[in-house]
Amino acid sequence: MEDYRLHTLPNGIRIAHKQVPYTQIAHVGLMLDIGSRDELSHQQGLAHFWEHMAFKGTTRRQAHHIINRLENVGGELNAYTTKEKVCFHASVLGVHAEKAVELLADIAFHSTFPEKQIERERGVILEEMSMYYDSPEDAIQDDFDELVFPNHSLGFNILGTADTVRSFTKESLEAFIAENLDTSRIVFASVSNMPFDKVVKMAEKYLRDVPEQHAERRRQAPVQYAPTHQRVPRPITQAQVAIGRPAYSLNDPRRLPFFMLVNLLGGPGMNSRLNMNLRERYGLVYSIDAGYTPYMDTGYLGIYFGTDPKQIDRSLTLTYREFKNLRENILTTSQLHNTKEQLMGQLAMAEEGNNSFMLMMAKSLLDIDRVEPLTDIFTDIQAITARQLQDVAVDMLNEQQFSTLFFTPEK
């Protein structure tokens, strides 16, 4: 069985489908290559605002009709915004798949942005911003982006600012979509038990009449980076710490070795080096995470943890000691083998989820114009050498190149 099949409509929208015979659920999604990095300064938060407003009325439906369309048959309708993507997706019993496809097309391309709903949703998003502010472990990640990518849209908070959110109008939304929508940068993805021809016919029915459109705006790469250090007093009892720096882009050949290195350093496994050291050995943190996010023209490495304010320096010292170990000590044969096995297992388990695979399939087509079979990824992982991991550690894990942001309790 093929991993997926692909069809392109005359307007440029691509249809990607994976048939899974044993499932009764259809997972479908529309992913658009538009995100918060496409906003101008006065538009901060507009992509996320659009994601919310898509549910608030179309030429065919009012908000409550949109909410109930799939909920009434036990389905789920959702959406999210990232730095480079907006995605609308749904999961339903296979017999209701066409309802989901039609609804996604409706909210993505036929929203009317009613003025009354704009005012209501403005308040909802301002409350969402307050919720994040009251959750310092979330807020520090948003604030830290601005340190790593200053004066650049990758540093914008996806939610925007209170001032920009208050300024948005129907005209703001329509102009932003007109400036950024590119039908050749849209993917409709599907995972279900339906045959490919049926999915194509269904998608064509609701997407073929979307007018072909090409965006004029081009993304600008971040300018030269300089490490920045900031300490912010907050009404909290535990200090929150973020350290990070720019990293490799999506098309950099070092991306996969670096991903493996970051997984070893502070990935989701309880045996990550940072977790074993800072939590298990010294009891300084409850959790510590390292994450690598590649973008089209740059990337981002971030490490986050909470600790007693008196233990910030010690925690950083131990973190930087792990950097040094990876720079100076090449992995043994058994360490390299275990690192590869762990990463391959994590990737395989992630692909077991059909909804996750559907979203990954759409993102991969937009990012690298293909969906890499898991077997090919495993082959690439197996080919990585200990020397490659050490080389990227030397290049990327120099603590002098890291920015830091501390949220510390107010005195």
Short mmCIF file of C-alpha atoms in Angstrom, two decimals:
data_model
loop_
_atom_site.label_atom_id
_atom_site.label_comp_id
_atom_site.label_asym_id
_atom_site.label_seq_id
_atom_site.Cartn_x
_atom_site.Cartn_y
_atom_site.Cartn_z
CA MET A 1 0.00 0.00 0.00
CA GLU A 2 1.28 3.44 -0.95
CA ASP A 3 1.82 5.96 1.81
CA TYR A 4 -0.26 8.57 0.00
CA ARG A 5 -1.53 9.68 -3.41
CA LEU A 6 -1.59 13.18 -4.83
CA HIS A 7 -3.78 15.11 -7.26
CA THR A 8 -3.61 18.80 -8.23
CA LEU A 9 -6.69 20.81 -9.18
CA PRO A 10 -6.56 23.35 -12.04
CA ASN A 11 -6.53 26.20 -9.48
CA GLY A 12 -3.36 24.78 -7.89
CA ILE A 13 -4.86 23.28 -4.71
CA ARG A 14 -3.32 19.88 -4.04
CA ILE A 15 -5.27 16.88 -2.76
CA ALA A 16 -3.32 14.32 -0.73
CA HIS A 17 -4.90 11.12 0.54
CA LYS A 18 -3.82 8.04 2.43
CA GLN A 19 -6.23 5.10 2.46
CA VAL A 20 -6.33 3.17 5.74
CA PRO A 21 -8.74 0.23 5.33
CA TYR A 22 -9.18 -0.57 9.02
CA THR A 23 -10.39 2.84 10.24
CA GLN A 24 -13.98 4.07 10.48
CA ILE A 25 -12.93 7.69 10.97
CA ALA A 26 -12.20 10.23 8.24
CA HIS A 27 -9.63 12.90 9.08
CA VAL A 28 -9.61 15.83 6.65
CA GLY A 29 -7.89 19.18 6.68
CA LEU A 30 -7.18 22.31 4.68
CA MET A 31 -3.73 23.75 5.35
CA LEU A 32 -2.73 27.14 3.97
CA ASP A 33 0.83 28.40 3.79
CA ILE A 34 -0.06 31.60 5.66
CA GLY A 35 0.96 32.39 9.22
CA SER A 36 1.89 35.07 11.68
CA ARG A 37 5.23 35.67 9.94
CA ASP A 38 3.26 37.03 6.96
CA GLU A 39 1.87 39.89 9.04
CA LEU A 40 3.09 43.46 8.97
CA SER A 41 3.71 45.20 12.27
CA HIS A 42 0.21 46.68 12.50
CA GLN A 43 -1.30 43.28 11.57
CA GLN A 44 0.14 41.27 14.48
CA GLY A 45 -2.35 38.57 15.40
CA LEU A 46 -4.40 38.89 12.21
CA ALA A 47 -3.78 35.34 10.93
CA HIS A 48 -4.94 33.96 14.28
CA PHE A 49 -7.93 36.34 14.26
CA TRP A 50 -8.88 35.01 10.83
CA GLU A 51 -8.68 31.44 12.14
CA HIS A 52 -11.21 32.37 14.85
CA MET A 53 -13.48 34.38 12.55
CA ALA A 54 -13.74 31.59 9.99
CA PHE A 55 -16.14 29.88 12.41
CA LYS A 56 -18.36 32.94 12.84
CA GLY A 57 -20.38 32.98 9.65
CA THR A 58 -20.23 32.24 5.93
CA THR A 59 -22.38 33.04 2.92
CA ARG A 60 -24.33 29.88 3.75
CA ARG A 61 -24.19 29.56 7.53
CA GLN A 62 -24.36 31.44 10.79
CA ALA A 63 -21.95 30.63 13.61
CA HIS A 64 -24.23 28.16 15.41
CA HIS A 65 -24.81 26.25 12.17
CA ILE A 66 -21.05 25.86 11.73
CA ILE A 67 -20.62 24.61 15.30
CA ASN A 68 -23.45 22.09 15.06
CA ARG A 69 -22.77 20.79 11.55
CA LEU A 70 -20.30 18.12 12.67
CA GLU A 71 -20.93 18.09 16.43
CA ASN A 72 -24.43 16.75 15.79
CA VAL A 73 -22.96 13.64 14.17
CA GLY A 74 -20.24 13.12 16.78
CA GLY A 75 -17.48 14.80 14.80
CA GLU A 76 -14.90 17.40 15.71
CA LEU A 77 -14.04 20.65 13.93
CA ASN A 78 -10.89 22.55 14.85
CA ALA A 79 -8.22 24.95 13.63
CA TYR A 80 -4.83 26.35 14.57
CA THR A 81 -2.34 29.02 13.55
CA THR A 82 1.45 28.80 13.57
CA LYS A 83 4.25 31.07 12.40
CA GLU A 84 3.89 29.80 8.83
CA LYS A 85 0.53 27.98 8.59
CA VAL A 86 -3.22 28.28 9.14
CA CYS A 87 -5.07 24.97 9.26
CA PHE A 88 -8.75 24.03 9.42
CA HIS A 89 -9.39 20.33 10.08
CA ALA A 90 -12.10 17.87 11.08
CA SER A 91 -12.59 14.26 12.16
CA VAL A 92 -15.88 12.40 11.60
CA LEU A 93 -17.26 8.95 10.95
CA GLY A 94 -16.50 8.04 7.35
CA VAL A 95 -20.17 8.20 6.34
CA HIS A 96 -20.12 11.92 7.16
CA ALA A 97 -16.85 12.73 5.40
CA GLU A 98 -18.48 14.81 2.69
CA LYS A 99 -20.14 17.02 5.30
CA ALA A 100 -16.71 17.72 6.77
CA VAL A 101 -15.12 18.50 3.40
CA GLU A 102 -17.93 20.85 2.42
CA LEU A 103 -17.78 22.63 5.79
CA LEU A 104 -14.00 23.11 5.64
CA ALA A 105 -14.27 24.62 2.17
CA ASP A 106 -17.09 26.86 3.36
CA ILE A 107 -15.29 28.34 6.37
CA ALA A 108 -11.94 28.64 4.59
CA PHE A 109 -13.15 30.38 1.43
CA HIS A 110 -16.62 31.79 2.08
CA SER A 111 -16.43 33.49 5.48
CA THR A 112 -18.26 36.80 5.71
CA PHE A 113 -16.71 38.18 8.94
CA PRO A 114 -19.87 39.72 10.45
CA GLU A 115 -19.11 42.95 12.33
CA LYS A 116 -20.99 41.87 15.46
CA GLN A 117 -19.04 38.64 15.56
CA ILE A 118 -15.76 40.54 15.12
CA GLU A 119 -16.53 42.54 18.26
CA ARG A 120 -17.39 39.41 20.24
CA GLU A 121 -14.35 37.48 19.06
CA ARG A 122 -12.10 40.44 19.81
CA GLY A 123 -13.07 40.05 23.45
CA VAL A 124 -12.53 36.28 23.32
CA ILE A 125 -8.98 36.71 21.99
CA LEU A 126 -8.15 39.40 24.54
CA GLU A 127 -9.24 36.91 27.21
CA GLU A 128 -7.08 34.25 25.55
CA MET A 129 -4.13 36.64 25.78
CA SER A 130 -4.84 37.22 29.48
CA MET A 131 -4.99 33.46 30.03
CA TYR A 132 -1.55 33.03 28.48
CA TYR A 133 -0.16 35.92 30.51
CA ASP A 134 -1.40 34.20 33.67
CA SER A 135 0.41 31.02 32.60
CA PRO A 136 4.09 32.01 32.72
CA GLU A 137 5.34 28.69 31.36
CA ASP A 138 3.39 29.46 28.16
CA ALA A 139 3.94 33.20 28.10
CA ILE A 140 7.73 32.92 28.31
CA GLN A 141 7.84 30.92 25.09
CA ASP A 142 5.91 33.60 23.21
CA ASP A 143 7.97 36.43 24.68
CA PHE A 144 11.22 34.61 23.98
CA ASP A 145 10.54 34.52 20.23
CA GLU A 146 10.96 38.29 20.16
CA LEU A 147 14.43 38.03 21.69
CA VAL A 148 15.62 35.48 19.14
CA PHE A 149 13.97 37.21 16.15
CA PRO A 150 13.90 40.91 17.09
CA ASN A 151 12.21 43.34 14.69
CA HIS A 152 11.05 40.43 12.55
CA SER A 153 7.65 38.85 12.06
CA LEU A 154 8.93 35.48 13.35
CA GLY A 155 9.24 37.26 16.68
CA PHE A 156 5.59 38.34 16.65
CA ASN A 157 3.27 36.75 19.18
CA ILE A 158 0.80 34.63 17.21
CA LEU A 159 -2.03 36.12 19.29
CA GLY A 160 -0.89 39.66 18.47
CA THR A 161 -0.97 42.56 20.89
CA ALA A 162 -3.92 44.11 22.70
CA ASP A 163 -3.63 47.22 20.52
CA THR A 164 -3.53 45.36 17.19
CA VAL A 165 -6.37 43.03 18.15
CA ARG A 166 -8.52 46.02 19.08
CA SER A 167 -7.83 47.58 15.67
CA PHE A 168 -8.96 44.70 13.43
CA THR A 169 -11.93 45.19 11.12
CA LYS A 170 -13.66 43.22 8.39
CA GLU A 171 -11.59 45.15 5.88
CA SER A 172 -8.39 44.17 7.73
CA LEU A 173 -9.25 40.49 7.39
CA GLU A 174 -10.26 40.69 3.74
CA ALA A 175 -7.12 42.64 2.81
CA PHE A 176 -4.82 40.23 4.65
CA ILE A 177 -6.35 37.21 2.91
CA ALA A 178 -6.23 38.89 -0.50
CA GLU A 179 -2.55 39.77 -0.01
CA ASN A 180 -1.48 36.32 1.17
CA LEU A 181 -3.78 33.65 -0.25
CA ASP A 182 -2.06 31.52 -2.89
CA THR A 183 -4.00 28.52 -4.16
CA SER A 184 -0.77 26.79 -5.18
CA ARG A 185 0.21 26.92 -1.50
CA ILE A 186 -2.89 25.13 -0.20
CA VAL A 187 -3.19 21.40 0.52
CA PHE A 188 -6.33 19.43 1.22
CA ALA A 189 -5.23 16.31 3.11
CA SER A 190 -7.25 13.22 3.97
CA VAL A 191 -6.79 9.93 5.82
CA SER A 192 -9.71 7.50 5.76
CA ASN A 193 -10.84 4.13 4.41
CA MET A 194 -12.18 5.74 1.23
CA PRO A 195 -10.48 5.03 -2.11
CA PHE A 196 -8.43 7.83 -3.63
CA ASP A 197 -10.77 8.44 -6.58
CA LYS A 198 -13.72 9.01 -4.27
CA VAL A 199 -11.75 11.51 -2.16
CA VAL A 200 -10.63 13.40 -5.27
CA LYS A 201 -14.19 13.58 -6.58
CA MET A 202 -15.42 14.85 -3.21
CA ALA A 203 -12.69 17.46 -2.89
CA GLU A 204 -13.15 18.65 -6.48
CA LYS A 205 -16.84 19.21 -5.82
CA TYR A 206 -16.12 21.82 -3.15
CA LEU A 207 -12.66 23.16 -4.05
CA ARG A 208 -12.48 23.33 -7.83
CA ASP A 209 -14.45 26.60 -7.96
CA VAL A 210 -12.06 28.40 -5.59
CA PRO A 211 -10.56 31.10 -7.87
CA GLU A 212 -6.91 30.62 -8.74
CA GLN A 213 -4.87 33.20 -6.87
CA HIS A 214 -1.17 33.93 -6.37
CA ALA A 215 0.28 36.01 -3.56
CA GLU A 216 2.68 38.82 -4.32
CA ARG A 217 4.19 39.13 -0.84
CA ARG A 218 7.49 37.35 -0.24
CA ARG A 219 8.79 36.30 3.15
CA GLN A 220 11.95 38.03 4.34
CA ALA A 221 14.63 36.08 6.16
CA PRO A 222 15.69 37.34 9.61
CA VAL A 223 18.68 39.65 9.76
CA GLN A 224 21.89 38.83 11.61
CA TYR A 225 21.35 37.47 15.11
CA ALA A 226 22.96 38.78 18.30
CA PRO A 227 22.47 37.08 21.70
CA THR A 228 20.22 39.00 24.09
CA HIS A 229 19.66 38.53 27.82
CA GLN A 230 16.64 39.72 29.73
CA ARG A 231 15.19 39.28 33.22
CA VAL A 232 11.53 40.18 33.81
CA PRO A 233 9.90 40.35 37.26
CA ARG A 234 6.47 38.69 37.37
CA PRO A 235 3.93 37.91 40.14
CA ILE A 236 5.04 34.26 40.36
CA THR A 237 6.75 32.02 42.91
CA GLN A 238 8.78 29.80 40.56
CA ALA A 239 11.29 31.21 38.10
CA GLN A 240 10.71 30.39 34.42
CA VAL A 241 13.75 30.12 32.18
CA ALA A 242 14.07 30.14 28.39
CA ILE A 243 17.32 29.79 26.50
CA GLY A 244 17.70 29.45 22.76
CA ARG A 245 19.02 30.65 19.45
CA PRO A 246 18.33 30.50 15.68
CA ALA A 247 18.97 27.11 14.07
CA TYR A 248 18.97 25.31 10.72
CA SER A 249 16.23 25.82 8.12
CA LEU A 250 13.99 23.17 6.60
CA ASN A 251 16.25 22.55 3.63
CA ASP A 252 19.54 22.49 5.50
CA PRO A 253 21.19 19.03 5.19
CA ARG A 254 22.09 19.23 8.89
CA ARG A 255 18.44 19.41 9.91
CA LEU A 256 17.97 15.69 10.66
CA PRO A 257 21.25 15.22 12.59
CA PHE A 258 20.40 18.33 14.62
CA PHE A 259 16.88 17.05 15.28
CA MET A 260 18.41 13.83 16.60
CA LEU A 261 20.87 15.77 18.74
CA VAL A 262 18.12 17.92 20.28
CA ASN A 263 16.07 14.79 20.94
CA LEU A 264 19.02 13.32 22.80
CA LEU A 265 19.59 16.55 24.69
CA GLY A 266 16.06 17.34 25.84
CA GLY A 267 13.45 15.47 23.84
CA PRO A 268 10.26 13.87 25.19
CA GLY A 269 12.02 10.81 26.56
CA MET A 270 12.51 10.73 30.33
CA ASN A 271 16.08 9.62 29.64
CA SER A 272 17.04 12.83 27.83
CA ARG A 273 20.33 14.18 29.08
CA LEU A 274 18.88 17.38 30.52
CA ASN A 275 16.07 15.53 32.31
CA MET A 276 18.41 12.90 33.74
CA ASN A 277 20.77 15.58 35.01
CA LEU A 278 18.62 18.48 36.21
CA ARG A 279 15.63 16.47 37.43
CA GLU A 280 16.71 12.92 38.22
CA ARG A 281 20.18 13.61 39.57
CA TYR A 282 19.82 17.02 41.23
CA GLY A 283 16.05 17.57 41.61
CA LEU A 284 16.23 21.15 40.33
CA VAL A 285 13.27 21.04 37.93
CA TYR A 286 10.00 19.22 37.48
CA SER A 287 10.40 19.17 33.71
CA ILE A 288 12.86 20.50 31.14
CA ASP A 289 12.30 20.44 27.39
CA ALA A 290 14.41 21.18 24.34
CA GLY A 291 12.70 21.72 21.01
CA TYR A 292 13.85 22.43 17.46
CA THR A 293 11.51 24.09 14.97
CA PRO A 294 12.75 24.53 11.38
CA TYR A 295 11.25 27.26 9.19
CA MET A 296 11.62 27.83 5.45
CA ASP A 297 14.66 30.12 5.82
CA THR A 298 15.84 29.70 9.42
CA GLY A 299 15.08 27.63 12.49
CA TYR A 300 14.75 27.85 16.24
CA LEU A 301 16.18 25.95 19.20
CA GLY A 302 14.51 26.58 22.55
CA ILE A 303 15.03 25.07 26.02
CA TYR A 304 12.51 25.74 28.80
CA PHE A 305 12.27 24.89 32.47
CA GLY A 306 10.97 26.19 35.76
CA THR A 307 13.05 26.18 38.94
CA ASP A 308 13.55 27.83 42.31
CA PRO A 309 14.85 31.37 41.70
CA LYS A 310 17.97 30.54 43.72
CA GLN A 311 18.73 27.63 41.40
CA ILE A 312 18.74 29.47 38.06
CA ASP A 313 22.51 29.79 37.84
CA ARG A 314 23.14 26.20 38.89
CA SER A 315 20.55 24.91 36.42
CA LEU A 316 22.14 26.90 33.60
CA THR A 317 25.59 25.65 34.56
CA LEU A 318 24.41 22.05 34.35
CA THR A 319 22.65 22.72 31.05
CA TYR A 320 25.78 24.25 29.54
CA ARG A 321 27.79 21.31 30.89
CA GLU A 322 25.64 19.02 28.75
CA PHE A 323 26.35 21.29 25.78
CA LYS A 324 30.06 20.88 26.43
CA ASN A 325 29.79 17.12 26.77
CA LEU A 326 28.12 16.85 23.38
CA ARG A 327 30.68 19.18 21.79
CA GLU A 328 33.75 17.47 23.21
CA ASN A 329 32.80 13.80 23.60
CA ILE A 330 31.79 11.80 20.56
CA LEU A 331 29.00 9.26 21.16
CA THR A 332 30.03 5.65 21.63
CA THR A 333 28.70 3.01 19.26
CA SER A 334 26.06 1.89 21.78
CA GLN A 335 25.01 5.48 22.59
CA LEU A 336 24.60 6.28 18.90
CA HIS A 337 22.60 3.08 18.34
CA ASN A 338 20.26 3.82 21.26
CA THR A 339 19.78 7.42 20.13
CA LYS A 340 18.74 6.27 16.66
CA GLU A 341 16.42 3.56 17.98
CA GLN A 342 14.70 5.98 20.33
CA LEU A 343 14.09 8.57 17.61
CA MET A 344 12.80 6.00 15.11
CA GLY A 345 10.42 4.60 17.73
CA GLN A 346 9.08 8.05 18.55
CA LEU A 347 8.53 8.88 14.88
CA ALA A 348 6.78 5.57 14.23
CA MET A 349 4.42 6.06 17.17
CA ALA A 350 3.63 9.59 16.03
CA GLU A 351 2.73 8.28 12.58
CA GLU A 352 0.35 5.71 14.09
CA GLY A 353 -2.14 8.52 14.74
CA ASN A 354 -4.16 9.04 11.56
CA ASN A 355 -5.06 12.64 12.37
CA SER A 356 -1.42 13.45 13.08
CA PHE A 357 -0.38 11.82 9.81
CA MET A 358 -2.98 13.81 7.88
CA LEU A 359 -1.65 17.09 9.30
CA MET A 360 1.97 16.03 8.79
CA MET A 361 1.24 15.11 5.18
CA ALA A 362 -0.19 18.57 4.42
CA LYS A 363 2.66 20.39 6.16
CA SER A 364 5.34 18.32 4.42
CA LEU A 365 3.89 19.03 0.99
CA LEU A 366 3.87 22.76 1.71
CA ASP A 367 7.33 22.78 3.30
CA ILE A 368 9.41 20.41 1.18
CA ASP A 369 7.02 19.49 -1.67
CA ARG A 370 6.93 15.80 -0.72
CA VAL A 371 5.94 13.40 2.04
CA GLU A 372 8.93 11.34 3.04
CA PRO A 373 8.09 7.65 3.68
CA LEU A 374 8.98 6.54 7.17
CA THR A 375 11.29 3.90 5.71
CA ASP A 376 13.29 6.61 3.91
CA ILE A 377 13.53 8.66 7.09
CA PHE A 378 14.76 5.58 8.97
CA THR A 379 17.40 5.03 6.29
CA ASP A 380 18.57 8.62 6.69
CA ILE A 381 18.65 8.25 10.47
CA GLN A 382 20.66 5.05 10.28
CA ALA A 383 23.20 6.83 8.04
CA ILE A 384 23.92 9.58 10.61
CA THR A 385 27.33 9.24 12.20
CA ALA A 386 28.58 10.16 15.65
CA ARG A 387 30.92 12.66 13.97
CA GLN A 388 27.97 14.44 12.33
CA LEU A 389 26.25 14.79 15.69
CA GLN A 390 29.41 16.17 17.23
CA ASP A 391 29.85 18.61 14.34
CA VAL A 392 26.36 20.08 14.77
CA ALA A 393 26.91 20.21 18.54
CA VAL A 394 30.08 22.25 18.00
CA ASP A 395 28.22 24.51 15.57
CA MET A 396 24.98 24.99 17.52
CA LEU A 397 25.62 24.31 21.22
CA ASN A 398 27.96 27.19 22.02
CA GLU A 399 26.42 28.81 25.09
CA GLN A 400 27.90 32.16 24.08
CA GLN A 401 25.45 32.23 21.17
CA PHE A 402 22.36 31.62 23.30
CA SER A 403 19.85 34.25 24.32
CA THR A 404 18.20 33.99 27.74
CA LEU A 405 14.93 35.15 29.21
CA PHE A 406 14.08 34.78 32.90
CA PHE A 407 10.70 35.36 34.52
CA THR A 408 11.54 35.84 38.19
CA PRO A 409 9.32 36.49 41.23
CA GLU A 410 8.74 40.12 42.07
CA LYS A 411 10.45 41.21 45.26
#
